[in-house]
Amino acid sequence: MTTQAAPPRLGNVFPPNADWLAKWHEDALEPSLPIVDPHHHLWERPDHRYLMSDLLDDTGSGHNVTATVFVECMAMYRAGGPEALQPVGETEFVNGVAAMSASGGYGETRLCAGIVGFADLALGDRVVPVLEAHVRAGGGRFRGIRHAAGWDPSADIRNSHTNPPQGLLRDSGFRAGYARLAPLGLTFDAWLYHPQLDDLLDLARAFPGTTIILDHVGGPLGYGPYAGKTDETFARWTTSMRALAGCPNVVVKLGGLGMRIGVFDFHKRDAPSPSQALAAAWKPWVDTCIEAFGADRCMFESNFPVDKITCSYAVLWNAFKRLADAASASEKAALFSGTASRVYRL
């Protein structure tokens, strides 16, 4: 059997180690609490496969995951046709998974109930046919665009898989394409690194009618020139995040702290860490976001399988539940499902 040739590995993504993950197990805390996972990927790459069955194994590991949102990752692009339209193949692929899940034949979780794809917003006005093609291909599930902007001047930092130029979010061509999102009812998932948060602030202020979902608590970096500078990074990040919180059109995904590019090294340890340890380490970052934005503008996310290098799906959501232990019932409902359901119109 032949498979589609996969694009190169995403710059900051490394496959999880199943044998290592098996060294630690936890039963799900609060197993009846409804969860909408607003950020995961699906792909088949030379070094790793994460498809529908793999996602079902994770979402079925004990927590009450009612629905999920797929976020672009260069999966299953069309092999031919106009280059600008090739990413629509990803939406076609994911909508097929969503349709399979919606049949009810794979359990109660509605996988990929929302879809976030990629379109090159630097095309300016010429991006409109691409956006419209995504909407058609999504079968009523397409919700927005992520055009990753992660860039850093250090050669040690891997830039985003979109190979963005410096200052993408301030570029006039990009903004011309970005201006086309809101009229089509589309949101923007922002993925960038913490030194770039001021660029996002400028974008949010310039387009107050466009909803921005900031991925992975704003991308704090902890390697290359940022290694060993967690306190400095946290201070700079905190200032930027509090400024962003002043923009009512910005919401934040609480997760991504298990990635290898961040300030934590749990993935390098001899065995996976328990959820108590993860929650304690992540608490200052998550609490800062919730305090600044409020629970109704925050949503926990798995970022799987990327964060699977640090812990299993069951342990990850246990850590989140520990982090939300002091929250009220309404706040907890927002953090685990309400904000995601509202923002992605599930």
Short mmCIF file of C-alpha atoms in Angstrom, two decimals:
data_model
loop_
_atom_site.label_atom_id
_atom_site.label_comp_id
_atom_site.label_asym_id
_atom_site.label_seq_id
_atom_site.Cartn_x
_atom_site.Cartn_y
_atom_site.Cartn_z
CA MET A 1 0.00 0.00 0.00
CA THR A 2 1.30 3.46 -0.83
CA THR A 3 0.74 6.56 1.26
CA GLN A 4 0.81 10.23 0.44
CA ALA A 5 4.25 11.75 0.60
CA ALA A 6 4.30 13.84 3.76
CA PRO A 7 5.77 17.30 4.08
CA PRO A 8 8.91 17.69 6.20
CA ARG A 9 8.48 17.35 9.94
CA LEU A 10 7.02 20.45 11.53
CA GLY A 11 9.99 22.36 12.89
CA ASN A 12 9.20 22.02 16.60
CA VAL A 13 7.40 18.66 16.59
CA PHE A 14 8.99 15.44 17.78
CA PRO A 15 7.21 12.08 18.01
CA PRO A 16 6.10 10.83 21.45
CA ASN A 17 7.69 7.74 22.99
CA ALA A 18 4.98 5.18 23.75
CA ASP A 19 7.23 3.00 25.93
CA TRP A 20 8.25 6.02 28.01
CA LEU A 21 4.66 7.21 28.42
CA ALA A 22 3.61 3.73 29.59
CA LYS A 23 5.77 4.13 32.69
CA TRP A 24 3.11 6.30 34.36
CA HIS A 25 -0.68 5.92 34.48
CA GLU A 26 -3.45 7.88 36.16
CA ASP A 27 -7.18 7.39 36.24
CA ALA A 28 -9.18 10.42 35.16
CA LEU A 29 -10.18 12.92 37.81
CA GLU A 30 -13.78 14.21 37.64
CA PRO A 31 -14.54 11.83 34.76
CA SER A 32 -18.01 13.27 34.11
CA LEU A 33 -16.84 16.88 33.55
CA PRO A 34 -17.60 17.78 29.89
CA ILE A 35 -14.51 18.72 27.88
CA VAL A 36 -14.18 20.30 24.47
CA ASP A 37 -10.60 19.89 23.29
CA PRO A 38 -10.09 22.96 21.07
CA HIS A 39 -6.64 22.14 19.69
CA HIS A 40 -5.28 18.93 18.23
CA HIS A 41 -3.76 17.73 14.98
CA LEU A 42 -4.02 14.72 12.67
CA TRP A 43 -1.22 13.63 10.35
CA GLU A 44 0.73 10.84 8.72
CA ARG A 45 4.40 11.75 8.54
CA PRO A 46 7.59 9.81 7.86
CA ASP A 47 8.43 9.69 11.58
CA HIS A 48 4.99 9.62 13.19
CA ARG A 49 1.35 8.80 12.57
CA TYR A 50 -1.58 10.34 14.46
CA LEU A 51 -4.90 9.67 12.79
CA MET A 52 -8.50 9.13 13.83
CA SER A 53 -7.90 5.86 15.71
CA ASP A 54 -5.01 7.38 17.65
CA LEU A 55 -7.07 10.41 18.62
CA LEU A 56 -9.94 8.14 19.70
CA ASP A 57 -7.55 6.17 21.90
CA ASP A 58 -6.55 9.39 23.64
CA THR A 59 -9.97 11.02 23.95
CA GLY A 60 -11.33 7.70 25.19
CA SER A 61 -8.78 7.33 27.98
CA GLY A 62 -11.15 8.26 30.79
CA HIS A 63 -12.17 11.92 30.45
CA ASN A 64 -15.54 13.06 29.10
CA VAL A 65 -14.40 14.64 25.83
CA THR A 66 -17.57 15.65 24.03
CA ALA A 67 -16.06 17.37 20.98
CA THR A 68 -12.75 18.48 19.48
CA VAL A 69 -11.37 21.15 17.17
CA PHE A 70 -8.73 20.33 14.56
CA VAL A 71 -6.01 22.90 13.90
CA GLU A 72 -3.94 22.98 10.70
CA CYS A 73 -0.63 21.11 10.51
CA MET A 74 0.12 20.74 6.77
CA ALA A 75 -1.68 17.39 6.58
CA MET A 76 -2.99 15.91 3.32
CA TYR A 77 -2.54 18.96 1.12
CA ARG A 78 -3.67 18.51 -2.47
CA ALA A 79 -0.85 17.23 -4.65
CA GLY A 80 -1.86 19.35 -7.65
CA GLY A 81 -3.78 22.39 -8.72
CA PRO A 82 -3.06 26.00 -7.81
CA GLU A 83 -0.58 26.23 -4.96
CA ALA A 84 -2.77 28.62 -2.96
CA LEU A 85 -5.60 26.06 -2.95
CA GLN A 86 -3.52 23.03 -2.00
CA PRO A 87 -4.13 23.51 1.77
CA VAL A 88 -7.86 22.99 1.12
CA GLY A 89 -7.00 19.30 0.87
CA GLU A 90 -6.39 19.31 4.61
CA THR A 91 -9.90 20.59 5.27
CA GLU A 92 -11.34 17.95 2.91
CA PHE A 93 -9.45 15.24 4.79
CA VAL A 94 -10.46 16.45 8.25
CA ASN A 95 -14.08 16.95 7.29
CA GLY A 96 -14.12 13.31 6.27
CA VAL A 97 -12.93 12.33 9.74
CA ALA A 98 -15.58 14.60 11.25
CA ALA A 99 -18.28 12.98 9.13
CA MET A 100 -17.17 9.51 10.23
CA SER A 101 -17.31 10.62 13.85
CA ALA A 102 -20.70 12.28 13.41
CA SER A 103 -22.13 8.95 12.26
CA GLY A 104 -22.01 7.80 15.87
CA GLY A 105 -20.18 4.64 14.90
CA TYR A 106 -17.02 5.61 16.78
CA GLY A 107 -18.46 6.68 20.10
CA GLU A 108 -20.09 9.79 21.49
CA THR A 109 -17.16 12.19 21.08
CA ARG A 110 -17.61 14.41 18.04
CA LEU A 111 -14.12 14.62 16.58
CA CYS A 112 -13.19 17.67 14.51
CA ALA A 113 -16.53 19.36 15.14
CA GLY A 114 -14.64 22.55 14.30
CA ILE A 115 -11.87 22.91 11.72
CA VAL A 116 -9.13 25.54 11.56
CA GLY A 117 -7.15 25.49 8.32
CA PHE A 118 -4.35 27.36 6.62
CA ALA A 119 -4.52 30.00 3.91
CA ASP A 120 -1.69 32.31 2.98
CA LEU A 121 -3.09 35.61 4.19
CA ALA A 122 -0.13 37.40 2.60
CA LEU A 123 -2.01 36.91 -0.68
CA GLY A 124 -4.10 39.90 0.36
CA ASP A 125 -7.41 40.16 -1.47
CA ARG A 126 -6.44 37.13 -3.58
CA VAL A 127 -6.94 34.91 -0.53
CA VAL A 128 -10.74 35.22 -0.75
CA PRO A 129 -11.26 32.27 -3.16
CA VAL A 130 -9.08 30.13 -0.89
CA LEU A 131 -11.11 31.03 2.18
CA GLU A 132 -14.35 30.34 0.34
CA ALA A 133 -13.01 26.97 -0.83
CA HIS A 134 -12.18 26.03 2.78
CA VAL A 135 -15.68 26.98 3.89
CA ARG A 136 -17.22 24.79 1.19
CA ALA A 137 -14.89 21.88 1.92
CA GLY A 138 -15.62 22.11 5.65
CA GLY A 139 -19.26 21.11 5.29
CA GLY A 140 -20.42 23.61 7.91
CA ARG A 141 -17.52 22.87 10.27
CA PHE A 142 -14.87 25.32 9.03
CA ARG A 143 -14.24 28.02 11.61
CA GLY A 144 -11.04 29.90 10.90
CA ILE A 145 -7.47 30.25 9.74
CA ARG A 146 -4.14 29.77 11.43
CA HIS A 147 -1.22 31.42 9.65
CA ALA A 148 1.65 30.67 12.03
CA ALA A 149 3.98 33.61 12.56
CA GLY A 150 6.64 32.19 14.88
CA TRP A 151 9.93 33.89 14.01
CA ASP A 152 13.04 34.68 15.98
CA PRO A 153 16.36 36.32 15.00
CA SER A 154 18.36 33.51 16.58
CA ALA A 155 19.52 30.76 14.24
CA ASP A 156 18.97 28.34 17.13
CA ILE A 157 15.22 28.88 17.08
CA ARG A 158 13.18 26.97 14.52
CA ASN A 159 10.66 29.26 12.91
CA SER A 160 7.08 28.20 12.20
CA HIS A 161 6.27 25.63 9.54
CA THR A 162 4.87 28.42 7.35
CA ASN A 163 8.38 29.90 7.09
CA PRO A 164 7.13 33.37 8.03
CA PRO A 165 9.19 36.52 7.50
CA GLN A 166 10.06 38.84 10.34
CA GLY A 167 7.12 41.04 11.28
CA LEU A 168 4.47 39.03 9.40
CA LEU A 169 1.59 40.29 11.55
CA ARG A 170 2.45 43.92 10.76
CA ASP A 171 2.88 43.36 7.01
CA SER A 172 0.38 45.30 4.88
CA GLY A 173 -0.15 42.40 2.48
CA PHE A 174 -0.86 40.01 5.34
CA ARG A 175 -3.27 42.48 6.89
CA ALA A 176 -5.13 42.85 3.61
CA GLY A 177 -5.78 39.12 3.67
CA TYR A 178 -6.52 39.15 7.40
CA ALA A 179 -9.19 41.81 6.80
CA ARG A 180 -11.09 39.22 4.76
CA LEU A 181 -11.64 36.86 7.69
CA ALA A 182 -14.32 38.67 9.68
CA PRO A 183 -16.66 39.30 6.71
CA LEU A 184 -16.73 35.54 6.18
CA GLY A 185 -17.35 34.86 9.86
CA LEU A 186 -13.88 33.35 10.34
CA THR A 187 -11.60 33.54 13.36
CA PHE A 188 -7.80 33.72 13.51
CA ASP A 189 -5.67 31.30 15.51
CA ALA A 190 -2.40 33.04 16.38
CA TRP A 191 0.75 30.99 16.85
CA LEU A 192 3.90 32.96 17.55
CA TYR A 193 6.66 33.26 20.14
CA HIS A 194 6.51 35.38 23.28
CA PRO A 195 8.85 38.15 21.99
CA GLN A 196 6.29 38.75 19.19
CA LEU A 197 3.25 39.33 21.41
CA ASP A 198 3.39 43.08 20.88
CA ASP A 199 2.91 42.47 17.15
CA LEU A 200 -0.26 40.55 17.97
CA LEU A 201 -1.42 43.36 20.25
CA ASP A 202 -1.08 45.81 17.38
CA LEU A 203 -3.04 43.48 15.10
CA ALA A 204 -5.80 42.98 17.65
CA ARG A 205 -6.20 46.72 18.10
CA ALA A 206 -6.22 47.35 14.36
CA PHE A 207 -8.99 44.78 13.75
CA PRO A 208 -11.24 44.76 16.82
CA GLY A 209 -13.99 42.93 14.94
CA THR A 210 -11.88 39.82 14.27
CA THR A 211 -11.71 37.17 16.98
CA ILE A 212 -8.16 36.07 17.77
CA ILE A 213 -7.47 32.80 19.56
CA LEU A 214 -3.94 32.92 20.97
CA ASP A 215 -2.46 29.43 20.95
CA HIS A 216 -0.34 27.84 23.67
CA VAL A 217 -0.40 30.69 26.22
CA GLY A 218 1.51 32.91 23.82
CA GLY A 219 4.48 30.69 23.00
CA PRO A 220 7.05 31.20 25.79
CA LEU A 221 10.43 29.99 24.54
CA GLY A 222 12.93 28.20 26.74
CA TYR A 223 15.75 27.05 24.48
CA GLY A 224 18.48 28.64 22.38
CA PRO A 225 19.12 32.18 23.63
CA TYR A 226 16.18 31.82 26.06
CA ALA A 227 17.56 28.80 27.92
CA GLY A 228 17.99 29.39 31.62
CA LYS A 229 16.11 32.69 31.49
CA THR A 230 12.68 31.58 32.68
CA ASP A 231 12.24 34.43 35.16
CA GLU A 232 13.12 37.03 32.53
CA THR A 233 10.84 35.35 29.99
CA PHE A 234 7.97 35.15 32.47
CA ALA A 235 8.25 38.85 33.33
CA ARG A 236 8.27 39.94 29.70
CA TRP A 237 5.50 37.52 28.80
CA THR A 238 3.32 38.67 31.71
CA THR A 239 3.52 42.30 30.65
CA SER A 240 2.55 41.44 27.09
CA MET A 241 -0.29 39.14 28.09
CA ARG A 242 -1.84 41.70 30.42
CA ALA A 243 -1.76 44.23 27.60
CA LEU A 244 -3.42 41.75 25.24
CA ALA A 245 -6.13 41.11 27.80
CA GLY A 246 -7.25 44.69 27.21
CA CYS A 247 -8.43 43.62 23.74
CA PRO A 248 -11.85 41.98 24.15
CA ASN A 249 -11.46 40.23 20.79
CA VAL A 250 -8.57 38.06 22.08
CA VAL A 251 -9.02 34.72 23.86
CA VAL A 252 -6.31 32.33 25.03
CA LYS A 253 -5.69 28.61 24.82
CA LEU A 254 -4.23 27.22 28.02
CA GLY A 255 -1.81 24.50 26.98
CA GLY A 256 1.21 23.86 24.82
CA LEU A 257 3.43 23.96 27.90
CA GLY A 258 4.56 20.41 27.24
CA MET A 259 6.31 21.26 23.98
CA ARG A 260 10.08 20.85 23.73
CA ILE A 261 10.51 24.52 22.78
CA GLY A 262 9.15 25.79 26.08
CA VAL A 263 10.55 26.49 29.52
CA PHE A 264 9.96 23.00 30.97
CA ASP A 265 12.01 19.81 30.59
CA PHE A 266 9.56 17.15 31.74
CA HIS A 267 10.02 15.35 28.42
CA LYS A 268 13.72 14.81 29.18
CA ARG A 269 13.20 12.95 32.46
CA ASP A 270 13.61 9.21 33.03
CA ALA A 271 9.86 8.72 33.44
CA PRO A 272 6.72 10.82 32.90
CA SER A 273 5.80 13.14 35.72
CA PRO A 274 2.48 12.89 37.59
CA SER A 275 -0.22 15.46 37.02
CA GLN A 276 0.48 17.08 40.39
CA ALA A 277 4.01 18.01 39.27
CA LEU A 278 2.83 19.32 35.91
CA ALA A 279 0.10 21.42 37.50
CA ALA A 280 2.51 22.92 40.03
CA ALA A 281 4.98 23.90 37.31
CA TRP A 282 2.39 25.29 34.91
CA LYS A 283 0.37 27.13 37.55
CA PRO A 284 2.01 30.60 37.31
CA TRP A 285 1.51 30.71 33.54
CA VAL A 286 -2.08 29.43 33.58
CA ASP A 287 -3.11 31.54 36.58
CA THR A 288 -1.70 34.68 34.94
CA CYS A 289 -3.83 34.05 31.84
CA ILE A 290 -7.02 33.36 33.79
CA GLU A 291 -6.50 36.37 36.04
CA ALA A 292 -5.90 38.66 33.06
CA PHE A 293 -8.49 37.36 30.59
CA GLY A 294 -11.09 35.73 32.83
CA ALA A 295 -12.37 32.18 32.51
CA ASP A 296 -14.82 33.13 29.77
CA ARG A 297 -11.87 34.07 27.52
CA CYS A 298 -9.68 31.05 28.32
CA MET A 299 -9.88 27.42 27.21
CA PHE A 300 -7.77 24.41 28.13
CA GLU A 301 -6.29 22.60 25.10
CA SER A 302 -4.40 19.35 24.56
CA ASN A 303 -2.18 20.33 21.63
CA PHE A 304 -1.90 16.62 20.93
CA PRO A 305 0.08 14.85 19.73
CA VAL A 306 2.72 17.59 20.09
CA ASP A 307 2.47 17.75 23.90
CA LYS A 308 2.38 13.96 24.07
CA ILE A 309 6.16 14.01 24.44
CA THR A 310 5.52 15.16 28.04
CA CYS A 311 2.51 13.15 29.24
CA SER A 312 -0.47 11.06 28.26
CA TYR A 313 -3.85 12.56 27.42
CA ALA A 314 -5.33 11.33 30.71
CA VAL A 315 -2.52 12.87 32.76
CA LEU A 316 -2.67 16.14 30.82
CA TRP A 317 -6.35 16.74 31.58
CA ASN A 318 -5.81 15.68 35.18
CA ALA A 319 -3.20 18.42 35.43
CA PHE A 320 -5.66 20.93 34.00
CA LYS A 321 -8.35 19.82 36.45
CA ARG A 322 -5.92 20.29 39.31
CA LEU A 323 -5.15 23.78 38.01
CA ALA A 324 -8.86 24.61 38.00
CA ASP A 325 -9.54 23.05 41.38
CA ALA A 326 -10.37 26.38 43.06
CA ALA A 327 -12.54 27.64 40.20
CA SER A 328 -16.30 28.01 40.61
CA ALA A 329 -18.62 25.66 38.74
CA SER A 330 -19.35 28.30 36.09
CA GLU A 331 -15.66 29.13 35.66
CA LYS A 332 -14.77 25.47 35.33
CA ALA A 333 -17.51 24.98 32.74
CA ALA A 334 -16.08 27.88 30.71
CA LEU A 335 -12.48 26.70 30.93
CA PHE A 336 -13.19 23.11 29.91
CA SER A 337 -15.95 23.51 27.34
CA GLY A 338 -17.93 26.74 27.36
CA THR A 339 -15.36 29.16 25.94
CA ALA A 340 -14.31 26.74 23.21
CA SER A 341 -17.91 25.96 22.27
CA ARG A 342 -18.78 29.65 22.03
CA VAL A 343 -15.68 30.84 20.18
CA TYR A 344 -15.66 27.97 17.67
CA ARG A 345 -19.48 27.89 17.40
CA LEU A 346 -19.78 24.18 18.14
#
